[in-house]
Amino acid sequence: MPHYEYFCKVCNKTFTLTLHIAEHDAENPACPHCGSHNIEQRWSTFSAVTSRKSA
Ligand SMILES: [Zn+2]
């Protein structure tokens, strides 16, 4: 399962979601803390082993 790390600009919190690729491409997920879509994706260091694509 791919992990996606996000940072919420509203809560100033980082959270990790596990999503299917299709789900991820469909739309921006919401922050689990406040429900805002005002988030930006971070590239999790946990997945650096499996995906070495240059971001
Ligand atoms: Zn939030």
Coordinates of C-alpha atoms and ligand atoms in Angstrom, one line a residue:
M1 CA 0.0 0.0 0.0
P2 CA 1.4 3.4 -1.0
H3 CA 1.7 6.0 1.7
Y4 CA 1.2 9.6 1.1
E5 CA 2.3 12.2 3.5
Y6 CA 0.5 15.5 3.6
F7 CA 0.8 18.8 5.4
C8 CA -2.3 20.7 6.4
K9 CA -1.9 24.4 6.1
V10 CA -4.9 25.0 8.4
C11 CA -3.8 22.8 11.4
N12 CA -0.1 23.0 10.6
K13 CA -0.1 19.2 11.0
T14 CA 1.5 16.5 9.0
F15 CA -0.5 13.3 8.4
T16 CA 0.0 10.2 6.4
L17 CA -2.7 8.5 4.3
T18 CA -2.7 5.2 2.6
L19 CA -4.5 5.5 -0.6
H20 CA -4.9 3.6 -3.8
I21 CA -3.4 5.3 -6.8
A22 CA -6.7 5.9 -8.5
E23 CA -8.1 7.3 -5.3
H24 CA -5.1 9.6 -5.0
D25 CA -5.4 10.8 -8.5
A26 CA -9.1 11.5 -8.3
E27 CA -9.0 14.4 -5.9
N28 CA -7.1 15.9 -3.0
P29 CA -7.9 14.1 0.2
A30 CA -9.1 16.0 3.2
C31 CA -7.3 16.7 6.4
P32 CA -8.4 14.1 9.0
H33 CA -8.1 16.8 11.7
C34 CA -10.2 19.6 10.3
G35 CA -11.5 18.3 7.0
S36 CA -9.8 21.0 5.0
H37 CA -8.5 20.4 1.5
N38 CA -6.0 23.1 1.9
I39 CA -3.1 20.7 2.1
E40 CA 0.0 20.0 0.3
Q41 CA 1.7 16.7 -0.4
R42 CA 5.0 15.8 1.2
W43 CA 7.1 13.0 0.0
S44 CA 7.4 10.5 2.7
T45 CA 10.8 9.3 3.6
F46 CA 9.3 5.9 4.3
S47 CA 8.7 5.2 0.6
A48 CA 12.1 6.4 -0.5
V49 CA 13.4 2.8 -0.6
T50 CA 10.8 1.6 -3.1
S51 CA 10.5 4.7 -5.3
R52 CA 13.7 6.5 -6.3
K53 CA 12.1 8.7 -8.9
S54 CA 13.4 12.2 -8.8
A55 CA 10.6 14.4 -7.4
Ligands
ZN1 ZN -6.3 20.3 9.0

